CSV table of C-alpha atoms in Angstrom, one decimal:
chain,number,residue,atom,x,y,z
A,1,MET,CA,-1.0,48.4,117.7
A,2,THR,CA,-0.9,52.1,118.3
A,3,ARG,CA,1.6,54.0,116.3
A,4,HIS,CA,3.0,57.3,117.4
A,5,SER,CA,5.7,59.8,116.4
A,6,THR,CA,7.4,61.8,119.1
A,7,ALA,CA,5.8,65.0,117.6
A,8,THR,CA,2.4,63.7,118.6
A,9,TRP,CA,3.3,61.2,121.2
A,10,LYS,CA,1.0,61.1,124.3
A,11,ARG,CA,1.4,59.3,127.5
A,12,ALA,CA,0.8,55.6,126.8
A,13,ALA,CA,2.7,53.8,129.5
A,14,GLN,CA,0.1,53.2,132.0
A,15,ALA,CA,0.9,49.4,132.0
A,16,SER,CA,4.0,49.6,133.3
A,17,ALA,CA,34.6,59.4,119.1
A,18,LEU,CA,32.4,61.8,117.0
A,19,ALA,CA,33.2,61.4,120.8
A,20,LEU,CA,33.6,65.1,121.2
A,21,THR,CA,34.5,66.7,117.9
A,22,CYS,CA,37.0,69.3,118.9
A,23,VAL,CA,37.8,72.2,116.5
A,24,LEU,CA,40.9,73.8,117.8
A,25,THR,CA,40.8,77.5,117.2
A,26,SER,CA,43.8,78.4,119.3
A,27,ALA,CA,47.3,78.5,117.8
A,28,GLY,CA,48.5,75.7,120.1
A,29,PRO,CA,49.5,72.2,118.8
A,30,ALA,CA,46.9,69.6,118.1
A,31,PHE,CA,47.2,66.4,120.1
A,32,ALA,CA,46.1,62.9,119.0
A,33,ASP,CA,43.2,61.3,120.8
A,34,PRO,CA,44.6,58.1,122.5
A,35,ALA,CA,41.2,56.4,122.5
A,36,GLN,CA,40.9,57.0,118.7
A,37,ASP,CA,44.5,55.8,118.2
A,38,GLU,CA,43.8,52.6,120.1
A,39,ALA,CA,40.5,52.0,118.2
A,40,SER,CA,42.3,52.5,114.9
A,41,ALA,CA,45.1,50.1,116.0
A,42,THR,CA,42.7,47.3,117.0
A,43,ALA,CA,40.6,47.8,113.8
A,44,SER,CA,43.7,47.4,111.6
A,45,ALA,CA,44.8,44.3,113.5
A,46,SER,CA,41.4,42.6,113.1
A,47,TYR,CA,40.7,40.4,110.1
A,48,ILE,CA,38.4,37.8,108.6
A,49,GLU,CA,40.0,34.4,109.3
A,50,SER,CA,37.7,32.3,107.1
A,51,VAL,CA,34.5,32.4,105.1
A,52,GLU,CA,31.9,29.6,105.2
A,53,THR,CA,29.2,29.2,102.6
A,54,VAL,CA,25.9,28.0,104.1
A,55,ASP,CA,23.9,28.3,100.9
A,56,GLU,CA,23.5,30.7,98.0
A,57,GLN,CA,22.0,33.2,100.4
A,58,GLN,CA,23.9,32.8,103.6
A,59,LEU,CA,27.5,33.1,104.7
A,60,VAL,CA,29.4,32.8,108.0
A,61,LEU,CA,32.4,35.1,108.3
A,62,ASN,CA,34.8,34.0,111.1
A,63,VAL,CA,36.2,37.3,112.3
A,64,TYR,CA,39.2,37.8,114.6
A,65,SER,CA,38.7,40.7,117.0
A,66,ALA,CA,42.0,42.2,118.1
A,67,SER,CA,40.4,44.0,121.1
A,68,MET,CA,39.0,40.7,122.5
A,69,ASP,CA,41.6,38.4,121.1
A,70,GLU,CA,39.0,36.0,119.9
A,71,VAL,CA,37.3,34.8,116.7
A,72,PHE,CA,33.6,35.3,116.4
A,73,PRO,CA,31.2,33.8,113.8
A,74,ILE,CA,29.3,36.5,111.9
A,75,GLN,CA,26.1,35.2,110.2
A,76,VAL,CA,25.3,37.0,107.0
A,77,ILE,CA,22.1,37.0,104.9
A,78,LEU,CA,23.1,38.3,101.5
A,79,PRO,CA,21.1,40.7,99.3
A,80,ALA,CA,18.8,39.3,96.7
A,81,ASP,CA,20.6,41.3,94.0
A,82,ARG,CA,24.3,41.6,94.4
A,83,SER,CA,25.0,43.4,91.2
A,84,GLU,CA,25.8,46.6,93.0
A,85,PRO,CA,26.8,47.7,96.5
A,86,ARG,CA,24.1,47.3,99.1
A,87,PRO,CA,23.5,48.7,102.6
A,88,MET,CA,24.0,46.7,105.9
A,89,LEU,CA,21.7,45.9,108.7
A,90,TYR,CA,23.1,44.7,112.0
A,91,LEU,CA,20.5,42.5,113.5
A,92,LEU,CA,21.6,41.7,117.1
A,93,ASN,CA,20.5,38.8,119.2
A,94,GLY,CA,19.3,39.3,122.7
A,95,ALA,CA,20.8,38.6,126.1
A,96,GLY,CA,22.2,35.2,125.1
A,97,GLY,CA,24.2,36.7,122.2
A,98,GLY,CA,23.2,34.0,119.8
A,99,GLU,CA,25.1,31.4,121.9
A,100,ASP,CA,21.9,29.8,122.9
A,101,SER,CA,18.7,28.8,121.1
A,102,ALA,CA,17.1,32.3,121.5
A,103,THR,CA,18.3,33.6,118.1
A,104,TRP,CA,16.7,35.4,115.2
A,105,LYS,CA,17.5,32.5,112.9
A,106,ARG,CA,16.0,29.8,115.1
A,107,GLN,CA,13.0,31.7,116.4
A,108,THR,CA,11.9,33.7,113.4
A,109,ASP,CA,11.5,33.7,109.7
A,110,VAL,CA,14.3,36.3,109.0
A,111,VAL,CA,16.1,34.2,106.4
A,112,ASP,CA,12.9,33.8,104.3
A,113,PHE,CA,11.8,37.4,105.1
A,114,PHE,CA,15.0,38.9,103.8
A,115,SER,CA,15.4,36.6,100.9
A,116,ASP,CA,14.0,39.1,98.4
A,117,LYS,CA,15.4,42.2,99.9
A,118,ASN,CA,18.6,44.1,98.9
A,119,VAL,CA,20.4,44.4,102.2
A,120,ASN,CA,23.2,42.6,103.9
A,121,VAL,CA,21.8,41.3,107.2
A,122,VAL,CA,24.7,40.8,109.7
A,123,THR,CA,24.3,39.0,113.1
A,124,PRO,CA,27.3,38.4,115.3
A,125,VAL,CA,27.3,35.3,117.5
A,126,GLY,CA,28.8,36.0,120.9
A,127,GLY,CA,28.7,38.6,123.6
A,128,ALA,CA,26.2,36.8,125.9
A,129,TRP,CA,25.1,39.1,128.8
A,130,SER,CA,27.5,41.8,127.7
A,131,TYR,CA,25.1,44.5,126.6
A,132,TYR,CA,27.4,44.7,123.5
A,133,THR,CA,29.4,47.4,125.2
A,134,ASP,CA,33.1,47.9,126.2
A,135,TRP,CA,33.6,46.7,129.7
A,136,VAL,CA,36.0,48.6,131.9
A,137,GLN,CA,37.6,45.4,133.1
A,138,ASP,CA,37.5,41.7,132.3
A,139,ASP,CA,34.9,39.6,134.2
A,140,PRO,CA,36.0,36.3,135.8
A,141,VAL,CA,32.9,34.7,134.3
A,142,LEU,CA,32.1,36.6,131.2
A,143,GLY,CA,35.7,37.3,130.2
A,144,ARG,CA,36.7,40.3,128.0
A,145,ASN,CA,34.0,42.3,126.4
A,146,LYS,CA,34.9,45.1,123.9
A,147,TRP,CA,31.8,44.8,121.8
A,148,GLN,CA,31.4,48.5,121.1
A,149,THR,CA,34.9,48.6,119.7
A,150,PHE,CA,34.3,45.4,117.7
A,151,LEU,CA,30.9,46.5,116.2
A,152,ASN,CA,31.8,50.2,115.6
A,153,GLU,CA,35.5,50.0,114.7
A,154,GLU,CA,36.8,46.5,113.9
A,155,LEU,CA,34.0,44.9,112.0
A,156,PRO,CA,32.6,47.6,109.6
A,157,PRO,CA,35.6,48.0,107.4
A,158,LEU,CA,36.0,44.2,107.1
A,159,LEU,CA,32.3,43.9,106.2
A,160,ASP,CA,32.4,46.8,103.7
A,161,ALA,CA,35.2,45.2,101.8
A,162,GLU,CA,34.0,41.6,102.0
A,163,LEU,CA,30.3,42.2,101.2
A,164,ASN,CA,30.7,45.2,98.9
A,165,THR,CA,28.5,47.5,101.0
A,166,ASN,CA,27.5,51.0,100.0
A,167,GLY,CA,28.2,52.8,103.3
A,168,ARG,CA,24.6,52.9,104.5
A,169,ARG,CA,23.9,51.0,107.7
A,170,ALA,CA,21.3,50.5,110.4
A,171,VAL,CA,21.2,48.4,113.6
A,172,ALA,CA,18.2,46.7,115.1
A,173,ALA,CA,17.9,44.6,118.3
A,174,ILE,CA,15.7,43.1,121.0
A,175,SER,CA,15.6,43.1,124.8
A,176,MET,CA,19.2,43.6,126.2
A,177,SER,CA,20.6,44.7,122.9
A,178,ALA,CA,17.8,47.2,122.4
A,179,THR,CA,19.8,49.3,124.8
A,180,SER,CA,23.0,48.6,122.9
A,181,VAL,CA,21.7,50.0,119.6
A,182,PHE,CA,21.4,53.5,121.1
A,183,ASN,CA,24.8,53.4,122.8
A,184,LEU,CA,26.4,52.2,119.5
A,185,ALA,CA,24.8,55.2,117.7
A,186,ILE,CA,25.7,57.7,120.5
A,187,ASP,CA,29.3,56.5,120.5
A,188,LYS,CA,29.6,57.3,116.8
A,189,PRO,CA,27.1,59.9,115.8
A,190,GLY,CA,26.2,59.8,112.1
A,191,PHE,CA,27.6,56.3,111.6
A,192,TYR,CA,24.2,54.6,111.6
A,193,ASP,CA,21.4,55.9,109.4
A,194,ALA,CA,18.8,54.3,111.7
A,195,VAL,CA,18.4,52.3,114.9
A,196,ALA,CA,15.4,50.1,115.8
A,197,ALA,CA,14.9,48.8,119.4
A,198,TYR,CA,12.3,46.2,120.2
A,199,SER,CA,11.3,45.6,123.8
A,200,GLY,CA,14.3,47.3,125.4
A,201,CYS,CA,14.9,49.3,128.6
A,202,VAL,CA,16.7,52.4,127.3
A,203,GLN,CA,18.0,53.8,130.6
A,204,SER,CA,20.9,52.8,132.7
A,205,SER,CA,22.0,55.4,135.3
A,206,ASP,CA,18.8,55.4,137.5
A,207,PRO,CA,17.9,52.7,140.0
A,208,ILE,CA,15.2,51.1,137.7
A,209,GLY,CA,17.5,50.8,134.7
A,210,GLN,CA,20.4,49.6,136.8
A,211,GLN,CA,18.3,46.9,138.5
A,212,PHE,CA,17.2,45.8,135.0
A,213,ILE,CA,20.8,45.5,133.9
A,214,ARG,CA,22.0,43.9,137.1
A,215,THR,CA,19.3,41.2,136.7
A,216,THR,CA,20.4,40.5,133.2
A,217,VAL,CA,24.1,40.5,133.8
A,218,GLU,CA,24.4,39.0,137.2
A,219,THR,CA,21.3,37.0,137.9
A,220,TRP,CA,20.8,35.5,134.4
A,221,GLY,CA,24.3,35.9,133.0
A,222,GLY,CA,26.2,34.9,136.2
A,223,ALA,CA,28.7,37.7,135.9
A,224,ASP,CA,31.0,38.2,138.9
A,225,SER,CA,29.9,41.9,139.1
A,226,VAL,CA,27.9,44.3,137.0
A,227,GLU,CA,30.4,47.0,138.0
A,228,ASN,CA,33.0,45.3,135.7
A,229,MET,CA,30.9,46.7,132.9
A,230,TRP,CA,30.8,50.4,133.5
A,231,GLY,CA,32.4,50.8,136.9
A,232,PRO,CA,30.7,51.7,140.2
A,233,LEU,CA,27.0,52.2,140.0
A,234,ASP,CA,27.3,55.7,141.2
A,235,GLY,CA,30.2,56.5,138.9
A,236,PRO,CA,30.3,58.4,135.6
A,237,GLY,CA,30.4,55.3,133.4
A,238,TRP,CA,26.7,54.6,133.9
A,239,VAL,CA,25.7,58.1,133.0
A,240,GLU,CA,28.0,58.1,129.9
A,241,ASN,CA,26.2,54.9,128.7
A,242,ASP,CA,22.7,56.0,129.4
A,243,PRO,CA,20.8,56.7,126.2
A,244,LEU,CA,18.1,58.6,128.1
A,245,VAL,CA,20.7,61.0,129.4
A,246,ASN,CA,22.6,61.3,126.1
A,247,ALA,CA,19.6,61.3,123.8
A,248,GLU,CA,20.7,64.6,122.2
A,249,LYS,CA,23.5,62.7,120.5
A,250,LEU,CA,20.9,60.7,118.6
A,251,ARG,CA,19.8,63.8,116.6
A,252,GLY,CA,20.0,63.0,112.9
A,253,THR,CA,19.7,59.2,113.4
A,254,GLU,CA,16.3,57.8,112.5
A,255,ILE,CA,14.7,56.0,115.5
A,256,TYR,CA,12.2,53.2,115.8
A,257,MET,CA,11.0,51.7,119.1
A,258,SER,CA,8.4,49.2,120.0
A,259,SER,CA,7.0,47.4,123.1
A,260,GLY,CA,4.1,45.4,124.3
A,261,ASN,CA,2.5,46.0,127.7
A,262,GLY,CA,2.9,42.5,129.2
A,263,LEU,CA,-0.6,41.3,128.7
A,264,PRO,CA,-0.9,38.0,126.7
A,265,SER,CA,-2.6,37.8,123.3
A,266,TYR,CA,-3.8,35.1,121.0
A,267,PRO,CA,-2.1,33.2,119.3
A,268,ASN,CA,1.3,34.4,120.3
A,269,ASP,CA,0.8,33.6,124.0
A,270,SER,CA,-1.0,30.3,123.6
A,271,LEU,CA,-0.4,26.7,122.7
A,272,ASP,CA,-1.3,27.6,119.1
A,273,ASN,CA,2.0,29.4,118.8
A,274,PRO,CA,4.2,26.7,117.0
A,275,ARG,CA,7.2,27.6,119.3
A,276,MET,CA,5.3,26.0,122.2
A,277,ASN,CA,5.1,22.6,120.4
A,278,ASP,CA,8.6,22.3,118.9
A,279,GLY,CA,10.6,23.2,122.0
A,280,ARG,CA,11.6,26.7,121.1
A,281,ALA,CA,9.5,28.3,123.8
A,282,SER,CA,7.6,27.6,127.1
A,283,LEU,CA,4.2,29.1,127.6
A,284,PRO,CA,4.5,29.3,131.5
A,285,ASP,CA,7.8,31.1,131.1
A,286,GLN,CA,6.4,33.4,128.5
A,287,LEU,CA,3.5,34.4,130.7
A,288,ILE,CA,5.0,34.4,134.1
A,289,ILE,CA,8.4,35.9,133.2
A,290,GLY,CA,7.9,37.5,129.8
A,291,GLY,CA,4.8,39.4,130.9
A,292,PRO,CA,6.4,41.4,133.7
A,293,ILE,CA,9.6,42.0,131.7
A,294,GLU,CA,7.6,43.4,128.8
A,295,ALA,CA,5.6,45.7,131.2
A,296,ALA,CA,9.0,47.0,132.4
A,297,THR,CA,10.2,47.6,128.8
A,298,ASN,CA,7.0,49.4,128.1
A,299,PHE,CA,7.7,51.8,131.0
A,300,CYS,CA,11.3,52.4,129.7
A,301,THR,CA,10.2,52.8,126.1
A,302,ALA,CA,7.7,55.4,127.2
A,303,ASN,CA,10.4,57.3,129.1
A,304,MET,CA,12.6,57.4,126.1
A,305,ALA,CA,9.8,58.4,123.8
A,306,ARG,CA,9.0,61.3,126.2
A,307,ARG,CA,12.6,62.4,126.3
A,308,LEU,CA,12.9,62.4,122.5
A,309,ALA,CA,9.7,64.4,122.2
A,310,GLU,CA,11.1,67.0,124.7
A,311,LEU,CA,14.2,67.3,122.5
A,312,GLU,CA,12.1,67.4,119.3
A,313,ILE,CA,14.0,64.5,117.9
A,314,PRO,CA,11.7,62.5,115.5
A,315,ALA,CA,11.0,58.9,116.3
A,316,VAL,CA,8.4,56.2,115.4
A,317,VAL,CA,7.2,54.4,118.6
A,318,ASP,CA,4.9,51.4,118.4
A,319,PHE,CA,3.1,50.6,121.6
A,320,ARG,CA,1.2,47.3,121.2
A,321,ASP,CA,-2.0,47.0,123.2
A,322,ARG,CA,-0.9,43.4,124.1
A,323,GLY,CA,2.3,41.4,124.1
A,324,THR,CA,4.8,39.6,126.3
A,325,HIS,CA,8.6,39.6,126.1
A,326,SER,CA,8.8,36.9,123.4
A,327,TRP,CA,9.9,36.0,119.8
A,328,ALA,CA,6.5,36.0,118.1
A,329,TYR,CA,6.2,39.7,118.7
A,330,TRP,CA,9.8,40.4,117.6
A,331,GLU,CA,9.2,38.6,114.4
A,332,ASP,CA,6.2,40.9,113.9
A,333,ASP,CA,8.4,43.9,114.9
A,334,ILE,CA,11.0,43.2,112.2
A,335,HIS,CA,8.2,42.9,109.6
A,336,GLU,CA,6.5,46.1,110.9
A,337,SER,CA,9.7,48.1,111.0
A,338,TRP,CA,11.2,47.1,107.7
A,339,PRO,CA,9.5,49.9,105.7
A,340,PHE,CA,11.0,52.3,108.2
A,341,LEU,CA,14.5,50.7,108.0
A,342,SER,CA,14.5,50.3,104.3
A,343,GLY,CA,13.6,53.9,103.9
A,344,ALA,CA,16.5,55.0,106.1
A,345,LEU,CA,18.8,52.7,104.2
A,346,GLY,CA,17.8,54.3,100.9
A,347,LEU,CA,16.1,51.2,99.5
């Protein structure tokens, strides 16, 4: 693996609201922001319906989202030491939203890995193919998606109270959701101490990024139309939700990105990977589909790294010299990035 910071980053991609803080200086009257009022209203109407104890380390909080009018399970790995308030790490699943077998808990060692760490690890179950964003209209297939409102407004105060958090928070994600982590942070600057994006395509308003999203949402997710998400492809919604365009709003947030280049490696892309033998993964899919996808995310990651470097926004970017779009690498990523995340969380 080659590790770069944006201060020294060089071209390596060959293989491939604080929403407007208005200070009114005029003598005229100040008007409330309807969007903020609506977010506050839905946040106050959301609640924890029930709490399930899985074991001494794990809980499931069943949380009612007022914006989506639905209850979602929130998986929690508790801190090793709960004698004082601890930070929170959102660990988002990928395109399937945790509704399938492609989840952090089933595919990786996250429960064991975090068993001795003093952080609340929070993983929502739901939001398949949604990009964890607020859709402009309901989709006939995917329904109502207001995930940005849920994750940024409704869920945090409930988690802070239930889990006794200390106000520090980070968000990490893979694949589809590696776009979401940036947009969550851009929507609410300063709210997240750090974001970590593993194998994501962090651009949405250009043809390449839009095709990546269309494939995820329509081809794989079966949505009626990707335009139900952010409106017409040539409209302002896609620009407003493009982290590459809005990267300046990430200033002050600690950033970690990683990507392979699509080339297989041993043992992750071989039959010696235990996931191939217990039904969690398919070697042909990993090579034929996962290889090209990861080559594309390498291209996108390099574009974002270049943009951050131009803006002189610090970031840590790990370009692996091998790797497909698959869970063995993401397990490695959470291990590799934990020192970065724990530092940002004050641990």
